[in-house]
Coordinates of C-alpha atoms and ligand atoms in Angstrom, one line a residue:
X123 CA -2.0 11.4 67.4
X124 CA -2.8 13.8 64.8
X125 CA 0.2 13.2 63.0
X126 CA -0.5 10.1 63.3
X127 CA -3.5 10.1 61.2
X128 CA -2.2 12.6 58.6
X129 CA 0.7 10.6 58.1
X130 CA -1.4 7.4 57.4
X131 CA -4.1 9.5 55.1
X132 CA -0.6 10.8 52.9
X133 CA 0.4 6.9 53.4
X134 CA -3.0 5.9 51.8
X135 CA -3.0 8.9 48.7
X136 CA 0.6 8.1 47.9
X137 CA -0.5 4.1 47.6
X138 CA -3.7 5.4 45.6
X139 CA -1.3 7.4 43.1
X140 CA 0.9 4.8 42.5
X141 CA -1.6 2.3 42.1
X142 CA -3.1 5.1 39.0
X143 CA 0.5 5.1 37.7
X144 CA 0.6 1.6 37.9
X145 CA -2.5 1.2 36.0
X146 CA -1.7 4.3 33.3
X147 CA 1.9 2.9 32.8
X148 CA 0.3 -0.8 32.2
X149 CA -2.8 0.3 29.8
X150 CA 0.0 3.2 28.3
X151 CA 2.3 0.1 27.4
X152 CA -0.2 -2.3 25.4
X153 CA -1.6 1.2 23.9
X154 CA 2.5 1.8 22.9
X155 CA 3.3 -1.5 21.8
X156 CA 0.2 -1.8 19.4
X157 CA 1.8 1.6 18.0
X158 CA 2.5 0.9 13.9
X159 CA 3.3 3.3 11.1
X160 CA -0.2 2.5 9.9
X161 CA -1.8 3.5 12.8
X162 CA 0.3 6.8 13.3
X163 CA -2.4 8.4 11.4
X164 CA -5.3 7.7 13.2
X165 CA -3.3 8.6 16.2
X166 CA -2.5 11.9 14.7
X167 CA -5.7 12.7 14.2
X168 CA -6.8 11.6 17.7
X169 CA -4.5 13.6 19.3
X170 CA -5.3 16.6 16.7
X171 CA -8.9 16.7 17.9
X172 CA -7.8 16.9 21.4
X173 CA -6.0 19.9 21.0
X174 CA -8.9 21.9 18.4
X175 CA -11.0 20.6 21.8
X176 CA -8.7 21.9 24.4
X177 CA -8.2 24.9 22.2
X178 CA -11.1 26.1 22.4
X179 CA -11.4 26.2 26.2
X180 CA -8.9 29.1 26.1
X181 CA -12.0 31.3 26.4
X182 CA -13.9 32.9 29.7
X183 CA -17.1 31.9 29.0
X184 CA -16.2 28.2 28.2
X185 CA -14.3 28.1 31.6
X186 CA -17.6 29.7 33.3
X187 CA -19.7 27.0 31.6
X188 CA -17.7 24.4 32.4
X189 CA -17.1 25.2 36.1
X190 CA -21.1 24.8 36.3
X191 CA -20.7 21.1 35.0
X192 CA -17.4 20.2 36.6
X193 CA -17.4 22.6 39.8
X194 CA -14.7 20.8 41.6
X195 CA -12.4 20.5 38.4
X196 CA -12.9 24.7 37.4
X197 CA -12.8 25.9 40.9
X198 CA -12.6 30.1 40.8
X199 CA -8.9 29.9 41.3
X200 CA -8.2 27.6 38.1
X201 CA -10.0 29.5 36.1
X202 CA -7.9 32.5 37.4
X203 CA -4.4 30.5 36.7
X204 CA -6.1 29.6 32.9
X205 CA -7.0 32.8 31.4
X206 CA -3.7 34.7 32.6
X207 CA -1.7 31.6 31.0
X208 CA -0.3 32.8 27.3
X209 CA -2.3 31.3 24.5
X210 CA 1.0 28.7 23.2
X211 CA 1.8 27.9 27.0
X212 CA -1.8 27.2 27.4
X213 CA -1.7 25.3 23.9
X214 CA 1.6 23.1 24.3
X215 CA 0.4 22.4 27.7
X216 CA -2.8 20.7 27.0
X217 CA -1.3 19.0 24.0
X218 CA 1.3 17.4 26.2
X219 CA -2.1 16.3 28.0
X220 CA -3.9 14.9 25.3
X221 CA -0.6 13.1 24.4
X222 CA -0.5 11.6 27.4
X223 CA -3.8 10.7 27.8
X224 CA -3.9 9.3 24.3
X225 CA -2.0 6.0 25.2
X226 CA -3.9 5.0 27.4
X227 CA -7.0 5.1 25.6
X228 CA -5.2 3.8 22.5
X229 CA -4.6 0.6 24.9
X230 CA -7.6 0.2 26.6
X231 CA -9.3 -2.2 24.4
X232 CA -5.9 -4.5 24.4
X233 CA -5.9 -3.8 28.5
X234 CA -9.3 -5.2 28.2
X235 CA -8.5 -8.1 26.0
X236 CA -5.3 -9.4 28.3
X237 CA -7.7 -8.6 31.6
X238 CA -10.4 -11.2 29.8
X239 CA -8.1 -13.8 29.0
X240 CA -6.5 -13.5 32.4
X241 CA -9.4 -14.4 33.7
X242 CA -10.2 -17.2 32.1
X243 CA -6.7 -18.5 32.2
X244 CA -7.0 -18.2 36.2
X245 CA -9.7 -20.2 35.7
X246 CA -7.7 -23.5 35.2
X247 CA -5.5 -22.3 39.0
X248 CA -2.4 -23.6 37.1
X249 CA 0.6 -22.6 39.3
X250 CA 4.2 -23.4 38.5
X251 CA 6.4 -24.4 41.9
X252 CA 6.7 -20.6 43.4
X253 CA 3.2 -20.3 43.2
X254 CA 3.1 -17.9 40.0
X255 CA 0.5 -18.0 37.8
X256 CA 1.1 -17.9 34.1
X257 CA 0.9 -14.5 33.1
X258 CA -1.4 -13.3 29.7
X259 CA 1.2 -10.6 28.0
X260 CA -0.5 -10.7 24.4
X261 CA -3.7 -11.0 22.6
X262 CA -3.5 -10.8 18.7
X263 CA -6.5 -11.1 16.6
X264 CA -5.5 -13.0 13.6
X265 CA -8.7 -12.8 11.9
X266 CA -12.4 -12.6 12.3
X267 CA -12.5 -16.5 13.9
X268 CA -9.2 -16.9 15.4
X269 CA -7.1 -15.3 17.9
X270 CA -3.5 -15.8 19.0
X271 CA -3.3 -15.5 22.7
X272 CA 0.8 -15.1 24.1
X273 CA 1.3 -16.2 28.1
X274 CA 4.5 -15.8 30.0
X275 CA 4.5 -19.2 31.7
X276 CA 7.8 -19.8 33.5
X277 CA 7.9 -23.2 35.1
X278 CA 4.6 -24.2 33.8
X279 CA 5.0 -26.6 30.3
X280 CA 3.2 -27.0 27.4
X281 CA 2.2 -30.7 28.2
X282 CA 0.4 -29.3 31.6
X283 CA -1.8 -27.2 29.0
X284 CA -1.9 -30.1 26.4
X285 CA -3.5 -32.3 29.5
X286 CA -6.0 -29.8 30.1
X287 CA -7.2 -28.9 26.8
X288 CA -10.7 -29.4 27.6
X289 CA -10.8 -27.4 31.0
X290 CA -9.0 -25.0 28.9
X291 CA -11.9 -25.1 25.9
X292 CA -15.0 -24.5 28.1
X293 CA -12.7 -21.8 30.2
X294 CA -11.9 -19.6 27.1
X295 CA -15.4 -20.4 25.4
X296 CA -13.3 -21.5 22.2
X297 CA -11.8 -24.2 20.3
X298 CA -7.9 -24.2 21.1
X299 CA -6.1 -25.8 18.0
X300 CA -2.6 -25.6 19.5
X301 CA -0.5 -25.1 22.0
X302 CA 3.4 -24.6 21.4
X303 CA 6.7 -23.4 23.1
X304 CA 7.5 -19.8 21.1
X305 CA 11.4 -19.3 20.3
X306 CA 11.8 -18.0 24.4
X307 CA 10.8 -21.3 26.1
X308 CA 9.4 -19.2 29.3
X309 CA 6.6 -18.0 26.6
X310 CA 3.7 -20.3 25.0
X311 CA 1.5 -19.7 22.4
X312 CA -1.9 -20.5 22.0
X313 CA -3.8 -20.5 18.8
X314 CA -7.9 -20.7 19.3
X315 CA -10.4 -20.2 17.0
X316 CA -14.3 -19.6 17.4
X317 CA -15.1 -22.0 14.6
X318 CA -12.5 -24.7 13.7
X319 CA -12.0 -26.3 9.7
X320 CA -12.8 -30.0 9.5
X321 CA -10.1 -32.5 9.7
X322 CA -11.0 -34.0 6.6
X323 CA -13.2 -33.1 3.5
X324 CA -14.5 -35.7 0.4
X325 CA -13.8 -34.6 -3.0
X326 CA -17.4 -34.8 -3.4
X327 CA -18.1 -32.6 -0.8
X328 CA -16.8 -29.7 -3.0
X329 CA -17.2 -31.0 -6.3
X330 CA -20.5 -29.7 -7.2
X331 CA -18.9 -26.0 -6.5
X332 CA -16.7 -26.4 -9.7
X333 CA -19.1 -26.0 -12.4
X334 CA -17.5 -23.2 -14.3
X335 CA -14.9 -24.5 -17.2
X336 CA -11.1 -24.3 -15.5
X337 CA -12.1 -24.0 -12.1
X338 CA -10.9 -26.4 -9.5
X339 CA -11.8 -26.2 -5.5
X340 CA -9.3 -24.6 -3.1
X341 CA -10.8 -26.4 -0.4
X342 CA -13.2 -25.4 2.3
X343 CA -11.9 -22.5 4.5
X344 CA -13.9 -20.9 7.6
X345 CA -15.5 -18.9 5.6
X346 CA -16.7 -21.6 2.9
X347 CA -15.8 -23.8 -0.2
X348 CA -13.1 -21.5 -2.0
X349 CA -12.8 -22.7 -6.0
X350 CA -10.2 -20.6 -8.5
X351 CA -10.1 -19.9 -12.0
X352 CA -7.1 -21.4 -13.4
X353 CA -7.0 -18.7 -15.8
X354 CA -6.9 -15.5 -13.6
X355 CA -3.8 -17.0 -11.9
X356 CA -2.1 -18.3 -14.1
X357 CA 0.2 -20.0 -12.6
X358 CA 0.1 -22.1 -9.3
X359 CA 2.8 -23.7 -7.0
X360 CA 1.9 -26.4 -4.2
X361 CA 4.7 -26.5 -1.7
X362 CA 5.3 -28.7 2.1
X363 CA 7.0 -30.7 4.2
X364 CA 6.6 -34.3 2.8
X365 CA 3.7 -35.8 3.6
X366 CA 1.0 -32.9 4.0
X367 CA -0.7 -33.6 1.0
X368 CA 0.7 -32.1 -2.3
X369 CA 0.1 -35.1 -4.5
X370 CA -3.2 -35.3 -3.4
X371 CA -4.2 -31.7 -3.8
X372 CA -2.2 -31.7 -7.1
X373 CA -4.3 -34.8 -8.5
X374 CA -7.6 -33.3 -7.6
X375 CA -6.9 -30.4 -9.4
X376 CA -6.0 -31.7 -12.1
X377 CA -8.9 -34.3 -12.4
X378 CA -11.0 -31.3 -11.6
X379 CA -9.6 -29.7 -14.2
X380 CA -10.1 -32.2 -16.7
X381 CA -13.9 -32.7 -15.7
X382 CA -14.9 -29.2 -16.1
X383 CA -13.9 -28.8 -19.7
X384 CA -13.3 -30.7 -22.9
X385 CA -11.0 -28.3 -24.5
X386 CA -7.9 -29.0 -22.3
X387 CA -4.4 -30.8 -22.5
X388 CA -2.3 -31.9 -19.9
X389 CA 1.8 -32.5 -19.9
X390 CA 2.8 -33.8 -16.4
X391 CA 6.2 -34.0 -15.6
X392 CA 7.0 -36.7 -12.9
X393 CA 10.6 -37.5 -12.7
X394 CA 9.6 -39.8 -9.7
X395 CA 9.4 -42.3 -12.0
X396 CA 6.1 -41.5 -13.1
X397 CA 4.2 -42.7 -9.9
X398 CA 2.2 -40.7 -9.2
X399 CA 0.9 -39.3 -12.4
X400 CA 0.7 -42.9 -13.6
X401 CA -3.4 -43.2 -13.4
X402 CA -3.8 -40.2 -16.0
X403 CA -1.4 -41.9 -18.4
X404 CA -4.5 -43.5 -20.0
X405 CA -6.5 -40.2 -21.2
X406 CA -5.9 -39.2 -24.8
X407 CA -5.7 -36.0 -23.6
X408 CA -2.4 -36.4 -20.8
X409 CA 0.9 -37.2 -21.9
X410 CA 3.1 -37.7 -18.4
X411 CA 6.6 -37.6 -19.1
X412 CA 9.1 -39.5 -16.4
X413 CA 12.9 -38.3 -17.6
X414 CA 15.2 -35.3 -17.9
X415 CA 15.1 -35.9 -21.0
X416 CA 11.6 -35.9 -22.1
X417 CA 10.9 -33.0 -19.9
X418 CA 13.2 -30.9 -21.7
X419 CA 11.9 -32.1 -25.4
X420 CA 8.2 -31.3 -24.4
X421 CA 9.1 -28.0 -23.1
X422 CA 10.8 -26.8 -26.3
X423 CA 7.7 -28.1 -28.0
X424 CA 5.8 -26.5 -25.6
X425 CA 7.6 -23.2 -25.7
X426 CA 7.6 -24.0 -30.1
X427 CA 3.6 -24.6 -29.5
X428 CA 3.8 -21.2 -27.4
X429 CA 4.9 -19.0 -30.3
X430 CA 2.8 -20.8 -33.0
X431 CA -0.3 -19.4 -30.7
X432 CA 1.5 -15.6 -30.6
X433 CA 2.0 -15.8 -34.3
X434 CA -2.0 -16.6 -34.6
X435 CA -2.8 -14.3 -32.4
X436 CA -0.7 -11.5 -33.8
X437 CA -2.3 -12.0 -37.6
X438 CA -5.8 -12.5 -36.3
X439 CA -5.1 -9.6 -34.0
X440 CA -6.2 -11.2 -30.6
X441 CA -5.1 -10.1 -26.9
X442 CA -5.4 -14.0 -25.6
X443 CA -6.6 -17.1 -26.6
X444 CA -10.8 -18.4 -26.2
X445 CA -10.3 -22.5 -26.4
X446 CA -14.4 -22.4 -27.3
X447 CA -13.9 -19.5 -30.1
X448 CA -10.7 -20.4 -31.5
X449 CA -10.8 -24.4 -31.3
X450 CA -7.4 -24.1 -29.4
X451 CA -7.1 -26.3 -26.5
X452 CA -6.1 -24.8 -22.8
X453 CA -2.6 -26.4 -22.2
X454 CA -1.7 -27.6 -18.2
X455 CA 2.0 -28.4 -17.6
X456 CA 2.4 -30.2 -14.5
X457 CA 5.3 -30.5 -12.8
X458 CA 5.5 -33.0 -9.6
X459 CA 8.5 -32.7 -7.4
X460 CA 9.9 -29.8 -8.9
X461 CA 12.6 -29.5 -6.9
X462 CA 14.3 -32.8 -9.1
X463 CA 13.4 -31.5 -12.3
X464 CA 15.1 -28.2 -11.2
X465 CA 18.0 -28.5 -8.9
X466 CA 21.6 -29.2 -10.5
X467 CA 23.6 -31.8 -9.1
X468 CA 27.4 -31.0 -8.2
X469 CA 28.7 -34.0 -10.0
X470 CA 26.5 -34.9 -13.2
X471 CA 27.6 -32.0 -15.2
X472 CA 25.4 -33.7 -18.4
X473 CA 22.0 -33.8 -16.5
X474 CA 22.9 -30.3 -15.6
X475 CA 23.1 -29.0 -18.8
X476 CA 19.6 -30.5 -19.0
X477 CA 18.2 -29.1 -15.8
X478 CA 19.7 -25.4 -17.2
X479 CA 17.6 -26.1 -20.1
X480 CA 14.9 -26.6 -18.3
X481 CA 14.9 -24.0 -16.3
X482 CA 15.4 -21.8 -19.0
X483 CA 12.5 -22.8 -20.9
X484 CA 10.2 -23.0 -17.9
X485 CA 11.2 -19.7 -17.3
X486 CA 10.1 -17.9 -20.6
X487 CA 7.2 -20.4 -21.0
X488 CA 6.3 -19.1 -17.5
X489 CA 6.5 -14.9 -18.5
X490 CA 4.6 -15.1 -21.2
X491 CA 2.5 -18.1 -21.8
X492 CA -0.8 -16.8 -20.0
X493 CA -2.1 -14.8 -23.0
X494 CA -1.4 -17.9 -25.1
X495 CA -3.8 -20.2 -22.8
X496 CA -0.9 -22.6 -21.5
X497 CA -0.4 -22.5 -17.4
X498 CA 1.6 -24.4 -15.0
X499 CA 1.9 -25.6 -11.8
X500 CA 4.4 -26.4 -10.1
X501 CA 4.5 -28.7 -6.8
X502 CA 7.6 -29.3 -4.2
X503 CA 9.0 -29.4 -0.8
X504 CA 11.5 -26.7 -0.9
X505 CA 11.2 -23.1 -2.6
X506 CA 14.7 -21.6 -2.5
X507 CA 16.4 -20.3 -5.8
X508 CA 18.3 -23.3 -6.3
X509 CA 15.0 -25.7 -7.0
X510 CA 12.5 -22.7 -8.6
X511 CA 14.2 -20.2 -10.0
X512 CA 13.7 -16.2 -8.5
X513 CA 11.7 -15.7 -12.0
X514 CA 9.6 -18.1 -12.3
X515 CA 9.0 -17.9 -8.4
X516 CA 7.7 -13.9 -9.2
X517 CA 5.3 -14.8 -12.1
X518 CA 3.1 -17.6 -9.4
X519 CA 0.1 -16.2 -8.5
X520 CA -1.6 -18.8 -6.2
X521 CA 0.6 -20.4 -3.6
X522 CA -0.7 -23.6 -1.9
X523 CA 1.4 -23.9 1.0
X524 CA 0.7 -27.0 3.4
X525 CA 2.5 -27.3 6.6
X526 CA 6.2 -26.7 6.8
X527 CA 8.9 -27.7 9.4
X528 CA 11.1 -24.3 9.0
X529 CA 10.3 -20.9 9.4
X530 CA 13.0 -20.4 6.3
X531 CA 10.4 -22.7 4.6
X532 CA 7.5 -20.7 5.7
X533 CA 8.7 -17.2 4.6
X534 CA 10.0 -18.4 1.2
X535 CA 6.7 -19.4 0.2
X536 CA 4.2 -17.5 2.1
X537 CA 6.5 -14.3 3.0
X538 CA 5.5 -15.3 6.5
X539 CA 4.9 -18.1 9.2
X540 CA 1.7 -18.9 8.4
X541 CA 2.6 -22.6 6.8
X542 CA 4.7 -23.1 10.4
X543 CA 1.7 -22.4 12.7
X544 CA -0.6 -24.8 11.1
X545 CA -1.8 -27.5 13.0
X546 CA -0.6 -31.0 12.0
X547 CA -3.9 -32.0 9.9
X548 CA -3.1 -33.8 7.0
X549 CA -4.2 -31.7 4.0
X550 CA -4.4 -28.6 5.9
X551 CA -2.6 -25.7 4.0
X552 CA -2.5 -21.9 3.7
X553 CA -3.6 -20.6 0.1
X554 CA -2.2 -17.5 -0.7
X555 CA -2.6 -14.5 -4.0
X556 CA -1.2 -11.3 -3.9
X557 CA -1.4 -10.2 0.0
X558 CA -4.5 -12.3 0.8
X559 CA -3.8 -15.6 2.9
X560 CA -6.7 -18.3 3.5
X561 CA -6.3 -21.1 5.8
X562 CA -7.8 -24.3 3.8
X563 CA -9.0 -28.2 4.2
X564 CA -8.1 -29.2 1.0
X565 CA -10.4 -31.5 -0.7
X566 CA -9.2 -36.2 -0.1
X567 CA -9.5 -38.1 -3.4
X568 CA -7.9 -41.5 -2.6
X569 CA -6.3 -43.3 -4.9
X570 CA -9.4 -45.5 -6.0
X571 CA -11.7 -42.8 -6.5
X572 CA -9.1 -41.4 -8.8
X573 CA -9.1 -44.3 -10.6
X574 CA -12.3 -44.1 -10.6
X575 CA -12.8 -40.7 -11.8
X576 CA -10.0 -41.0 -14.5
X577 CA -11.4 -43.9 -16.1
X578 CA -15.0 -42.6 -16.6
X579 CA -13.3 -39.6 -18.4
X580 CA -11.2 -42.0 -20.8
X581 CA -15.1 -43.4 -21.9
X582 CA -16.5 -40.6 -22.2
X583 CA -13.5 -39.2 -24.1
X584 CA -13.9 -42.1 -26.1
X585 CA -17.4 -40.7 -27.0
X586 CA -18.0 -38.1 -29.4
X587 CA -19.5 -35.6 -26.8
X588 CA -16.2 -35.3 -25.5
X589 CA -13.5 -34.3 -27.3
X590 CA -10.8 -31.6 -27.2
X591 CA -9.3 -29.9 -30.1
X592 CA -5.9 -31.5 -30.2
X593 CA -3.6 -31.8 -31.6
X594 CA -1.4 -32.8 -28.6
X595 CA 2.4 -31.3 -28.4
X596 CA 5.1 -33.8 -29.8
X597 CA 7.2 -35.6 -27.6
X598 CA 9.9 -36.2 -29.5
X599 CA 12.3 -33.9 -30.8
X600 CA 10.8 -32.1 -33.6
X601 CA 13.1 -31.0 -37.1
X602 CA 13.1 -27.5 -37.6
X603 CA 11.5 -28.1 -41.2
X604 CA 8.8 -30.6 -39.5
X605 CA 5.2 -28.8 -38.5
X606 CA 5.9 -28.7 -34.5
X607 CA 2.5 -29.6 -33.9
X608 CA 1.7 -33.4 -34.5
X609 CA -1.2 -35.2 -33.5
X610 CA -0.1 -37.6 -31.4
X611 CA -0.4 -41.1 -32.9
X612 CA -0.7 -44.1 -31.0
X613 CA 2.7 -45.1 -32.5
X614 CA 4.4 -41.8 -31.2
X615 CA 2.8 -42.4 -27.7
X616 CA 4.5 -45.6 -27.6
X617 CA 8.1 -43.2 -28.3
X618 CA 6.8 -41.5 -25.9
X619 CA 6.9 -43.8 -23.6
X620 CA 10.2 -45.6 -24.4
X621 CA 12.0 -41.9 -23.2
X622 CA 11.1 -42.8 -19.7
X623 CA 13.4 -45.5 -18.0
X624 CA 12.4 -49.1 -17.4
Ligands
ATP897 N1 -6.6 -33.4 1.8 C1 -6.3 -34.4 2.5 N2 -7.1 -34.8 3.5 C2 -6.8 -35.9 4.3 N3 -5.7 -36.6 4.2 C3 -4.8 -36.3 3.2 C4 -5.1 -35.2 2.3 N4 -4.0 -35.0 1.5 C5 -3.2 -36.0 1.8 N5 -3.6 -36.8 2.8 C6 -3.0 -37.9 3.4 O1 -1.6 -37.7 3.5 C7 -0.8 -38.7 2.8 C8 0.3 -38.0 2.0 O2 -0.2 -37.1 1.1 P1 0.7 -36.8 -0.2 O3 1.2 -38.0 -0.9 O4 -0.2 -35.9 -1.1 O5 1.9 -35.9 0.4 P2 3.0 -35.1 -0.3 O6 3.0 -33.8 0.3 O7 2.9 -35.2 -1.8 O8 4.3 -35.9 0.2 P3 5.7 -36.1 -0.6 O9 6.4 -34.8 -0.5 O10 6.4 -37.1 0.2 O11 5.4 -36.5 -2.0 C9 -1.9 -39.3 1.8 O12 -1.5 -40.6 1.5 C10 -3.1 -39.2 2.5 O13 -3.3 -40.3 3.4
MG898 MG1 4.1 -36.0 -3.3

């Protein structure tokens, strides 16, 4: 009988321990896997003050004190075994501890996190055939609104969570924004957020935050209207899969642009026959130029009009150019689909002599032309060395990145797969300088209030109040002997014109 009993009392510890094992090993793991390089530090010091701390109970008194606080811990005997240990045994003995309490700890707050979601997940009582629940292996908090939440969900697809996105809303107390398959099928990941971006945002909803000359709106982002100084980047590329709203974004900048100062002059390159650009063709200030060709003469100019500035600002010993102080006009080259103007063909070898011109020239117009007030941007679907060259790529500061297809696509713009996990919102795009990456609605301007827009500017441009500097940047080939900068004449406009095909 009395065996009996023992054997059930050492049946009921031995369940006990391994239940604490199960539960140190489990918290020790999320505390292990959230172990970086960057946080080896704070670790290190974690783990330091646990061994100044158990350090310094390698003293009599200490022990006597703390047997009156934890009798049943610092019974007489254990305070016997301690002070006849040798200091370094004692030492190396409780670091080991401290080390192996430290995981733990360090994994308690993810332990927590997974053990919330859990929750909430079993909330829904999915079950795949077996009868296993989907599983909650990974919590990551992407920023201060959203969270990326990871579940092991064999036998259980996306399109039962898709069906239950509402359930699954008022469960998790947040706005999911999507649910996808990650590269193992048996995992699915969910992307919620605490406050979501709208789906669509006017123009005119952000137009009164560009008030400052050469500033143009990001978009909104959770944390509000973001605008940018054209200047400060200096140079900007818009890149995604076709459709996700480049040309849009591209156009609102640009009439932006054009509405917050006088002093500006635009050359936009749009081999796509023009198309897109056509509605600014009609400003005295915007020459849009539709061929190899004329690309390539109005970027020699351009690079001709570049030095011309160095030159001035060498003899009137100036670090850059001020458009208001030195009557010189900010200059905006624009290129639409890049990716044509830049990539070489395997057959044409005469248009590729042209494209190799143009990269050439875009590429020292692009190192150096900051200082001389000209900027570019750049917009196109693929960023890979063949359409924009490694150089010019390096010298971008502001990436608009709206959604892409490929991870490959992702990372060469972003550097990571930020543009793959967007949601499918037209106009919704990551905006990214130096290490800093912004999830953005970008501002709608439909083709009529562009039209709109672009022909009030042509009458008041017509006024006297505003005007820019000029002259505008040939675009025709200019003699060496000839003065490269010519005003524009309505006769040359016409030439201008006749380079781009019927
Ligand atoms: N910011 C936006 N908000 C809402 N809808 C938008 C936005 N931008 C674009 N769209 C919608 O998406 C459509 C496609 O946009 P856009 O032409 O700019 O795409 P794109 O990226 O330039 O495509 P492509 O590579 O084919 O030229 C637009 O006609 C418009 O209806
Ligand atoms: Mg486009």
């Amino acid at each position: 009988m009395k065996n009996n009993s023992t054997n059930k009392t050492a049946e009921k510890l031995f369940t006990a321990i391994g239940k604490l094992c199960g539960i140190y090993f489990d918290i020790s793991y999320h505390g292990l896997k959230k172990f970086e390089v960057k946080s080896f530090k704070l670790w290190f010091n974690f783990i330091f003050f646990l061994m100044v701390t158990f350090s310094l109970t390698y003293n009599y008194d200490f022990l006597v004190i703390s047997s009156k606080v934890l009798p049943f811990a610092f019974t007489q005997g254990v305070i016997a075994f301690l002070v006849k240990m040798p200091w370094l045994f004692y030492f190396i003995s409780f670091s080991l501890l401290g080390i192996f309490f430290s995981f733990p700890l360090y994994g308690l707050r993810e332990y927590k996190k997974i053990k919330a979601y859990q929750k909430d997940f079993d909330f829904l009582s999915m079950k795949a055939g077996n009868g296993s629940p989907p599983k909650v292996i990974r919590v990551v908090e992407v920023d201060e609104f959203k969270t990326k939440v990871i579940l092991k969900s064999e036998g259980i697809g996306v399109d039962r969570y898709t069906g239950k996105t509402n359930d699954l809303t008022s469960a998790l107390g947040q706005i999911v924004e999507v649910i996808k398959p990650c590269k193992n099928p048996k995992f699915i990941e969910f992307h919620l957020t605490t406050k979501s971006l709208p789906s669509k945002v006017s123009y005119y909803e952000c137009e009164e935050e560009n008030i400052r000359p050469y500033t143009f709106t990001i978009g909104e982002s959770l944390g509000g209207f973001l605008t940018q100084d054209i200047a400060t980047l200096p140079h900007m590329l818009i890149a995604g899969t076709t459709g996700g709203g480049k040309s849009v974004f591209f156009k609102q900048v640009l009439v932006s642009l054009l509405k917050s100062t006088n002093n500006l002059q635009l050359y936009l390159l749009d081999l796509k026959k023009g198309v897109e650009m056509r509605p600014f063709e009609d400003l005295p200030n915007v020459r849009v130029i539709k061929t190899e060709e004329g690309a390539v003469t109005v970027l020699k100019n351009l690079k001709d009009e570049m030095d011309r500035r160095f030159t001035y600002m060498e003899k009137h010993k100036l670090k850059e150019i001020d458009p208001k102080k030195h009557k010189i006009d900010k200059i905006i080259i624009g290129v639409d689909e890049a990716s044509v103007l830049y990539t070489k063909s395997k057959s044409n070898s005469s248009k590729n002599r042209l494209i190799e011109e143009a990269r050439e020239l875009t590429d020292e117009l692009i190192k150096l032309s900051r200082a001389a007030g000209i900027h570019l941007i750049l917009a196109t679907q693929k960023v890979t060395k063949e359409t924009i060259d490694t150089k010019v790529q390096e010298n971008i500061g502001g990436r608009m990145c709206f959604k892409m297809n490929t991870l490959q696509g992702s990372m060469t713009v972003l550097g990571n797969k930020k543009a793959l996990s967007l949601p499918d919102v037209k106009g919704r795009g990551i905006w990214a300088t130096g290490n800093k990456f912004v999830e953005v609605q970008a501002p709608f301007l439909s083709e009529d209030e562009l039209e709109g827009e672009l022909s009030a500017l042509v009458s008041e441009l017509k006024t006297k109040y505003k005007t820019f500097h000029g002259p505008m940047v040939s675009l025709k080939e200019v003699k060496p002997d000839q003065d490269i900068n010519i005003i524009d004449t309505p006769d040359e406009k016409e030439s201008g014109e006749d380079l781009s095909p019927e």
